XYZ file of C-alpha atoms in Angstrom:
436
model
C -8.234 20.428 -96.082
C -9.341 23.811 -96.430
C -8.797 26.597 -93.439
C -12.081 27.385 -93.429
C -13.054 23.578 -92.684
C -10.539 22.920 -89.753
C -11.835 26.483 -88.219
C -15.662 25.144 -88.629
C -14.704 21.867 -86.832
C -12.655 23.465 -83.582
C -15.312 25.404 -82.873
C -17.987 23.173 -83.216
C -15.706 20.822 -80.684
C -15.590 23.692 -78.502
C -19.164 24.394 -78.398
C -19.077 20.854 -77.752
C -17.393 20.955 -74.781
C -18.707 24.149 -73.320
C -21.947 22.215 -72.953
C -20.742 19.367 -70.942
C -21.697 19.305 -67.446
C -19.234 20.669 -64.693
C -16.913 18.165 -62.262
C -18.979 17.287 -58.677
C -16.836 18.424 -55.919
C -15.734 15.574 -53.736
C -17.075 15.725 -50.059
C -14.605 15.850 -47.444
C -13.888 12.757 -45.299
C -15.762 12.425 -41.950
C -13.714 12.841 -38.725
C -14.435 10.152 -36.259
C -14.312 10.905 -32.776
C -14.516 8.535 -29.832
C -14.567 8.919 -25.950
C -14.982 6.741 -23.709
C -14.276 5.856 -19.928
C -10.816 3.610 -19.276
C -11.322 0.259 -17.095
C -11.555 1.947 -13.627
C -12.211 0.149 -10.010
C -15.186 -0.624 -9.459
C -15.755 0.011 -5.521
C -14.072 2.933 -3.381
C -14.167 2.687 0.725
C -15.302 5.683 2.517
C -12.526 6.918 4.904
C -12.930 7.256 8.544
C -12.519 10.717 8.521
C -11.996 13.560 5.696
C -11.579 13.389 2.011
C -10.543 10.109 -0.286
C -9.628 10.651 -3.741
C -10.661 8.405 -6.948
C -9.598 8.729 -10.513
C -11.788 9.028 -12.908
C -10.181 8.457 -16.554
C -11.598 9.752 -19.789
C -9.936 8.957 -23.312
C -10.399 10.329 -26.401
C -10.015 9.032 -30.034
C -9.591 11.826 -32.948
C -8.633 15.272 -33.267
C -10.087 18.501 -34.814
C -8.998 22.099 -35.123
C -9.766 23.541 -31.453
C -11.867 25.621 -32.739
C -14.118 23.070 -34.117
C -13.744 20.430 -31.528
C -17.131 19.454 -29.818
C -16.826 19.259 -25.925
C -17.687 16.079 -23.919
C -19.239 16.112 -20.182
C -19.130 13.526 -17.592
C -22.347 13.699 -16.218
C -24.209 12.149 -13.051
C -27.271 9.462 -14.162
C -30.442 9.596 -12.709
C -29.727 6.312 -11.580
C -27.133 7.316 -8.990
C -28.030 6.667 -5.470
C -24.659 8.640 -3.782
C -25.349 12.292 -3.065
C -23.300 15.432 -4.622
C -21.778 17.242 -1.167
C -22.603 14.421 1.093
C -20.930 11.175 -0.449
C -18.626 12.775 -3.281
C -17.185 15.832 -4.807
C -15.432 16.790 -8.345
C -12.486 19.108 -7.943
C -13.363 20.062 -10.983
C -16.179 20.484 -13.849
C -15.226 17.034 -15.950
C -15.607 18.164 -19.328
C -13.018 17.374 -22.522
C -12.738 17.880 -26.189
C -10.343 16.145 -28.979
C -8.417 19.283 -29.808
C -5.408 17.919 -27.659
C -4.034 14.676 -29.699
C -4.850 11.631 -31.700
C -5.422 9.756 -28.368
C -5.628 11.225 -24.947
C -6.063 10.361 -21.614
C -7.818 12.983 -19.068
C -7.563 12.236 -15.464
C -10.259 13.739 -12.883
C -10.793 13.590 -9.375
C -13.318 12.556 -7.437
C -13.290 13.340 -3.691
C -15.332 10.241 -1.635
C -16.448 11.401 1.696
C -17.016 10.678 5.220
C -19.987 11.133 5.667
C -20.551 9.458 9.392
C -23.485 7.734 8.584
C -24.135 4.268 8.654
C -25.799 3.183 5.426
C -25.992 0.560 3.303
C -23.279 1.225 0.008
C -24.407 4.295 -2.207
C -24.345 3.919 -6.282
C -22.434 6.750 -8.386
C -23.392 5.861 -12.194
C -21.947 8.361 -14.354
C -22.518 8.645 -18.113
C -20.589 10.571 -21.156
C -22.896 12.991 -23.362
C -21.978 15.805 -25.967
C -22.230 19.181 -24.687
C -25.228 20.634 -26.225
C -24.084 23.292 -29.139
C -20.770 22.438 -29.311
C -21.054 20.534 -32.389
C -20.990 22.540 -35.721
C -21.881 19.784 -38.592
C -21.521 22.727 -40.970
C -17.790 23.430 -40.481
C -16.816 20.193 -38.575
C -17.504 17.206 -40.145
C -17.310 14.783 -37.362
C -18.918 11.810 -35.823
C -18.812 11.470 -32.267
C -19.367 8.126 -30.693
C -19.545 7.554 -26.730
C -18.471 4.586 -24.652
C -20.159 2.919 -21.979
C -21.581 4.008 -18.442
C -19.572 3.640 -15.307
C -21.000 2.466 -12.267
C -18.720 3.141 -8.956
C -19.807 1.670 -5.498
C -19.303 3.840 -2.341
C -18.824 1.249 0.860
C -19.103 2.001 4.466
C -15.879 2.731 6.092
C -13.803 -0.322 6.142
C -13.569 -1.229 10.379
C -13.368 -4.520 9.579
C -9.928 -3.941 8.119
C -8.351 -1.927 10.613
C -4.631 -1.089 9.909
C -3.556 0.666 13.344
C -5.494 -1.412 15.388
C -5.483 -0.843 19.550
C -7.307 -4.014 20.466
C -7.499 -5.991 24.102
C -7.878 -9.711 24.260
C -9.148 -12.272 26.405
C -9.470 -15.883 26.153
C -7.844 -19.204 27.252
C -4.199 -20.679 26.698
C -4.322 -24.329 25.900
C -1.823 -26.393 27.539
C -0.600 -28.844 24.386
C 2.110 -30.854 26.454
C -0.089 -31.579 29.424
C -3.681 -31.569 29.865
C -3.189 -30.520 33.502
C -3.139 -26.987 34.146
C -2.143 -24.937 37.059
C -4.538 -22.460 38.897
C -6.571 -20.142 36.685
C -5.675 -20.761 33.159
C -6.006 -17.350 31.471
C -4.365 -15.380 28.579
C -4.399 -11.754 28.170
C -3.272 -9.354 25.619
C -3.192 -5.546 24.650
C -1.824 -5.271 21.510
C -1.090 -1.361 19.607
C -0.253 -2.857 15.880
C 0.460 -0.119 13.158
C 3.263 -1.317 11.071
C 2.800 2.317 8.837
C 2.015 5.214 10.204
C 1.083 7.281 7.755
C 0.994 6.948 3.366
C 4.147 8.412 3.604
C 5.629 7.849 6.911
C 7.081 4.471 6.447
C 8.131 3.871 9.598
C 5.543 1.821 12.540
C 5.844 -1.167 14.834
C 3.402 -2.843 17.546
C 3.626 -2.826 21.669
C 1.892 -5.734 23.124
C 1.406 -6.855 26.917
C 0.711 -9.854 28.064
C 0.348 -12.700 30.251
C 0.059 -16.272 29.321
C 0.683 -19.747 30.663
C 2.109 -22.924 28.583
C 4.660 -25.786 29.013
C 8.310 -26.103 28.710
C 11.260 -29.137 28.899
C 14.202 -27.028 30.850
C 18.067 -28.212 31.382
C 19.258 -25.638 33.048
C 21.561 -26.868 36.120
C 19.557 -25.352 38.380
C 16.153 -27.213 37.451
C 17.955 -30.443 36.071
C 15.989 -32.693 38.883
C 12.714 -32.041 36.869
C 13.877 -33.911 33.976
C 15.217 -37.060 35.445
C 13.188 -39.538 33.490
C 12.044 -40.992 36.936
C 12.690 -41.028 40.419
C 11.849 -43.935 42.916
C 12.352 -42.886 46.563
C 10.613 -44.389 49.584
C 8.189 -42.826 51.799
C 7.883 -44.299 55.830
C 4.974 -44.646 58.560
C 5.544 -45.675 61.872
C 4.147 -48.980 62.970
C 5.946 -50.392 65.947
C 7.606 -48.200 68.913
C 10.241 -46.325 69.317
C 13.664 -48.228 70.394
C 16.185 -46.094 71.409
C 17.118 -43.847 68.063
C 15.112 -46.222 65.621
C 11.641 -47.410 65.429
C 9.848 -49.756 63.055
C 8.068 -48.214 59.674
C 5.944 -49.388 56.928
C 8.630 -48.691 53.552
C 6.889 -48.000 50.609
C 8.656 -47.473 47.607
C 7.051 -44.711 44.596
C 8.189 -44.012 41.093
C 7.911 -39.921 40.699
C 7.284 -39.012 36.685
C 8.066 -35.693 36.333
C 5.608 -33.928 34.330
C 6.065 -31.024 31.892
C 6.576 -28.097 33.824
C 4.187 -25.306 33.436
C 5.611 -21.558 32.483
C 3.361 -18.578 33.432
C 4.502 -15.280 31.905
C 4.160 -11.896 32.147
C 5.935 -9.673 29.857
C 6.004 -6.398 27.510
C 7.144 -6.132 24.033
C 8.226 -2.736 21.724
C 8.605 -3.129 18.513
C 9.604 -0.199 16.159
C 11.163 0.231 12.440
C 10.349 0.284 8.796
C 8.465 -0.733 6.833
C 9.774 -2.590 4.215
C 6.756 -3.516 1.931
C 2.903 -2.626 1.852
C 0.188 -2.974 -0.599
C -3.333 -1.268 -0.273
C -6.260 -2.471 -2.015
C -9.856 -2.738 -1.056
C -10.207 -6.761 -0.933
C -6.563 -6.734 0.276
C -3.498 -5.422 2.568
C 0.062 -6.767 3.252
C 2.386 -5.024 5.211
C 6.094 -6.542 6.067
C 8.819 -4.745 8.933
C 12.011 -4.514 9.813
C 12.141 -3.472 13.409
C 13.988 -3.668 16.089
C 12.540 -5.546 19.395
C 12.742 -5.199 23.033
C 11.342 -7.684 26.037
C 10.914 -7.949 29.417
C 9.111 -11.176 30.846
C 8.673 -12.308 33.964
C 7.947 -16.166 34.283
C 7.086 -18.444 37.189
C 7.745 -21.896 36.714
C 5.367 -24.907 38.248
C 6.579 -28.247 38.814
C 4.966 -31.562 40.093
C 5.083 -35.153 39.950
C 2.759 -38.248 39.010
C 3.124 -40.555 41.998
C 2.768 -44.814 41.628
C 3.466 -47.184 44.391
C 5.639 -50.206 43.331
C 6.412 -52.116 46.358
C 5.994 -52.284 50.663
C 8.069 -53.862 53.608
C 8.763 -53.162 56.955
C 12.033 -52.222 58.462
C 13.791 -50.582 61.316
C 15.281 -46.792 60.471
C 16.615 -44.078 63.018
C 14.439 -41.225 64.406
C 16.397 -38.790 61.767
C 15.317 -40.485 59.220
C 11.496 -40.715 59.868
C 11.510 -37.066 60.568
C 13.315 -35.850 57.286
C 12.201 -37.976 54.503
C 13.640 -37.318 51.065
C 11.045 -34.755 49.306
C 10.327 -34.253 45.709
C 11.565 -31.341 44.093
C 8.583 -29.266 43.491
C 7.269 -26.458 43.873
C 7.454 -22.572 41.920
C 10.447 -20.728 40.804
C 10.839 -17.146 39.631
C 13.025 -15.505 37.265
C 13.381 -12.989 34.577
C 14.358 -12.596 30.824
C 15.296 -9.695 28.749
C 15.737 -10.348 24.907
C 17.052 -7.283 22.241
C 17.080 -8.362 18.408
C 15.519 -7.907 15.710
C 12.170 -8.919 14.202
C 10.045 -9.022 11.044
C 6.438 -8.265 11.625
C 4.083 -9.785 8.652
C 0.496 -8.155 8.010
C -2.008 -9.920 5.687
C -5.960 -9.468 5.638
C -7.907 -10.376 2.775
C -12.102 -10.009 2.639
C -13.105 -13.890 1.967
C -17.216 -12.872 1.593
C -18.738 -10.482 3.703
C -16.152 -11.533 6.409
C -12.436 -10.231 6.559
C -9.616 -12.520 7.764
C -6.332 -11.081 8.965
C -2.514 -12.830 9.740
C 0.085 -11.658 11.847
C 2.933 -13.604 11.663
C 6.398 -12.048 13.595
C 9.126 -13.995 13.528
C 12.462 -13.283 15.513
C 16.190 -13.428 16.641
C 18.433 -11.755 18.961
C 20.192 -11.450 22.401
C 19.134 -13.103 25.302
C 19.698 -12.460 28.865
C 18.208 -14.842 31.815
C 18.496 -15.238 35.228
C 17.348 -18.896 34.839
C 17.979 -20.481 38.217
C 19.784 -17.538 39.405
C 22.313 -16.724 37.047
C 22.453 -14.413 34.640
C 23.463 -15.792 31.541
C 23.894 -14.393 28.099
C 22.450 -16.454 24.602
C 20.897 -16.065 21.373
C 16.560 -16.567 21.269
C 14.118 -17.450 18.410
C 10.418 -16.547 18.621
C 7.404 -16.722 16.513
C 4.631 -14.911 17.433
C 1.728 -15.456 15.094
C -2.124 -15.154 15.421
C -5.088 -15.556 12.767
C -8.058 -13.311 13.438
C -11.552 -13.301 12.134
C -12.460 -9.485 12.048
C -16.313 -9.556 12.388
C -16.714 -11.069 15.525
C -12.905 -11.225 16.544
C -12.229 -14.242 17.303
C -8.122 -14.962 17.102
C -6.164 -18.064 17.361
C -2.212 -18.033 18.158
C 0.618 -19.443 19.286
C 3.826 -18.082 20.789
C 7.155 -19.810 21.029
C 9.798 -18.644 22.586
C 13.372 -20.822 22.071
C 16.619 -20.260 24.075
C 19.244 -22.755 23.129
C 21.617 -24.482 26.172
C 18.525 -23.189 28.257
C 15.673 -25.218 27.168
C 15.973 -28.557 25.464
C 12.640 -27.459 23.532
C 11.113 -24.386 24.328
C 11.251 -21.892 27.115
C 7.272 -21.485 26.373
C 4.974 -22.714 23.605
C 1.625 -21.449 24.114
C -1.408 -21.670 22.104
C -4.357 -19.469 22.942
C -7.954 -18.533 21.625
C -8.931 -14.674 22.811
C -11.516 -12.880 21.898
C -10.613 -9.268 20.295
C -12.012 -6.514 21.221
C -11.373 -3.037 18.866
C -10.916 -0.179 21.818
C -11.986 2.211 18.960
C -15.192 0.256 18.933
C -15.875 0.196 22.815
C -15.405 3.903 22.549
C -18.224 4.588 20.211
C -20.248 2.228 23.079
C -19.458 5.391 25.677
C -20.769 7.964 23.711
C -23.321 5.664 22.592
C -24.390 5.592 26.190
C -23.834 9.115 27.253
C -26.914 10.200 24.248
């Protein structure tokens, strides 16, 4: 082949190719960017008084130069019912971008206030939108989806979950051994109950005063006669005259069942320590103690008999004996007990509704000291002292057991009360109330 030939065909190839059309550029992938709110509460509980914080999480999907990243704002909906200044406050603008990481979490914080009114609950709906001019299509080539609203409920302040509660109660203790009672059967109780001070002062306890009535089985020496299973002894009237140093009587004979003996005490209790575990929710609180526990009580025992005649004659018996006739051992004794030990205080109120239901269970063991028919003796005691209380009208129903072994065959009390609770917090708003 010829040079001239092969030089014809190259540059006809060339021409060729130098009218093909040129390459399209490939466009550049699009950045996708998410944000969206995490899964917060739902409700927050104005505080009595001051500030009460809420989180408020943001999280973002994606990242871009900083200089290109568009800016999201948390924003307030029309919808909202809660007012800026008088039921919340940001501590700061909420605003974020996706120039910090692939995924990112951004934590604000909302201030919920006190706001002394009584309302029904307010309605914060907040929403997520881009920040108007923020996003450059032309240099970042992003697409920016948002997540859902969020809709936070602000409640009243909680009273009906009170955790330092000063309350007074006043009701009736029902006797469970013995359907008779003795004299005015009444049970009182003040009761300061604040087993944590403080968020971070772990330390509380309660002080209680009371006085209560209730049954008891004793076998102390000194009150031994009231437990004799029965006692038959004859009682005499005169029906013929006087001989000399005897004279002629009527015998009859009565069997004397002793009946449960009834225990009225008054007494003071200080309870103080740590607390051990607590958990804080709005539906929700448990608290448990360890403290150590002091008591003073004062009881006065009551004693009687059930009387039935069994049989009558007629005999002769001296003067002495018609004028001091054996007598039944009845009749009120007084003594005192002091107990030091330790106990465990148990908190747990739950809302069940639009109602709010609250145990206190403490149980406990220690020294006891009692002057139980005179003497002072020195033993171990076991208590439970435990009380179920419906907040909105406050009614509470307990029981208190007190055991003392080699003292009391059973218990040295076992009471079980109703009261009604009043909240001394709640008796003062009543004064001022008045005084407007």
């Amino acid at each position: 082949m010829s040079s001239l030939f092969k030089k014809g065909l190259l540059l006809s190839v060339l021409a060729y190719i130098a009218h093909l059309p040129a390459a399209k550029a490939q466009p550049a992938a699009i950045q996708a960017l998410h944000a969206a709110f995490e899964v917060l509460p739902d409700t927050a509980t104005e505080p009595t008084s001051g500030k009460r914080l809420v989180h408020i999480k943001v999280t973002t999907t994606g990242a871009v130069a900083a200089a290109l990243s568009p800016t999201v704002e948390v924003v307030v909906l029309p919808t909202s019912t809660a007012v800026a200044g008088i039921d919340y406050n940001w501590l700061a603008m909420p605003t974020v971008s996706f120039a910090t990481g692939s995924t990112t979490t951004t934590n604000f914080l909302l201030e919920i206030l006190a706001d002394k009114i009584e309302d029904s609950p307010e309605f914060l709906h907040l929403g997520l939108v881009l920040k108007p001019g923020t996003l450059n299509k032309a240099s970042c080539n992003c697409d920016v989806t948002l997540g859902a609203n969020y809709k936070l409920t602000i409640k009243e302040t909680d009273e009906d979950m009170p955790l330092a509660a000063l309350s007074v109660g006043l009701g009736t203790a029902l006797n469970v051994i013995d359907k008779a009672t003795t004299g005015v059967n009444v049970y009182f109780d003040v009761m300061a109950f604040q087993l944590r001070l403080a968020e971070n002062i772990p330390w509380g306890g309660y002080f209680r005063a009371y006085q209560q009535q209730g049954t008891s089985s004793f076998e102390e020496v000194a009150l031994s006669r009231f437990q004799e299973a029965d006692l038959t002894m004859p009682t005499y009237t005169q029906i013929g005259p006087v001989r000399g140093d005897s004279v002629r009587v009527a015998r009859t004979y009565q069997r004397s069942t002793p009946k449960a003996p009834t225990v009225r005490s008054t007494g003071a209790a200080l309870s103080i320590g740590r607390n051990v575990f607590h958990h804080e929710s709005p539906t929700t609180r448990v608290h448990v103690n360890i403290n150590g526990h002091l008591e003073w009580v004062r009881r006065e025992v009551s004693v009687d008999y059930e009387q039935v005649a069994l049989s009558k004659d007629s005999i002769y018996i001296s003067l002495r004996s018609l004028n001091s006739p054996p007598r039944l051992p009845s009749g009120r004794y007084q003594f005192t007990d002091t107990y030091l030990g330790l106990d465990f205080p148990i908190l747990y109120q739950f809302k069940l509704g639009g109602n709010s239901l609250g145990f206190r269970v403490v149980p406990g063991a220690g020294l006891a000291i009692t002057s139980l028919g005179g003497l002072y003796r020195q033993t171990y005691y076991t208590n439970v002292y435990a009380t179920v209380t419906e907040f909105n009208h406050g009614i509470t129903l307990g029981f208190d057991t007190k055991n003392v072994p080699n003292i009391a065959s059973k218990n040295l009390g076992f009471t079980v009360f109703v009261i009604k609770m009043f909240n001394v917090s709640k008796i003062g708003d009543l004064f001022k109330f008045a005084e407007k």
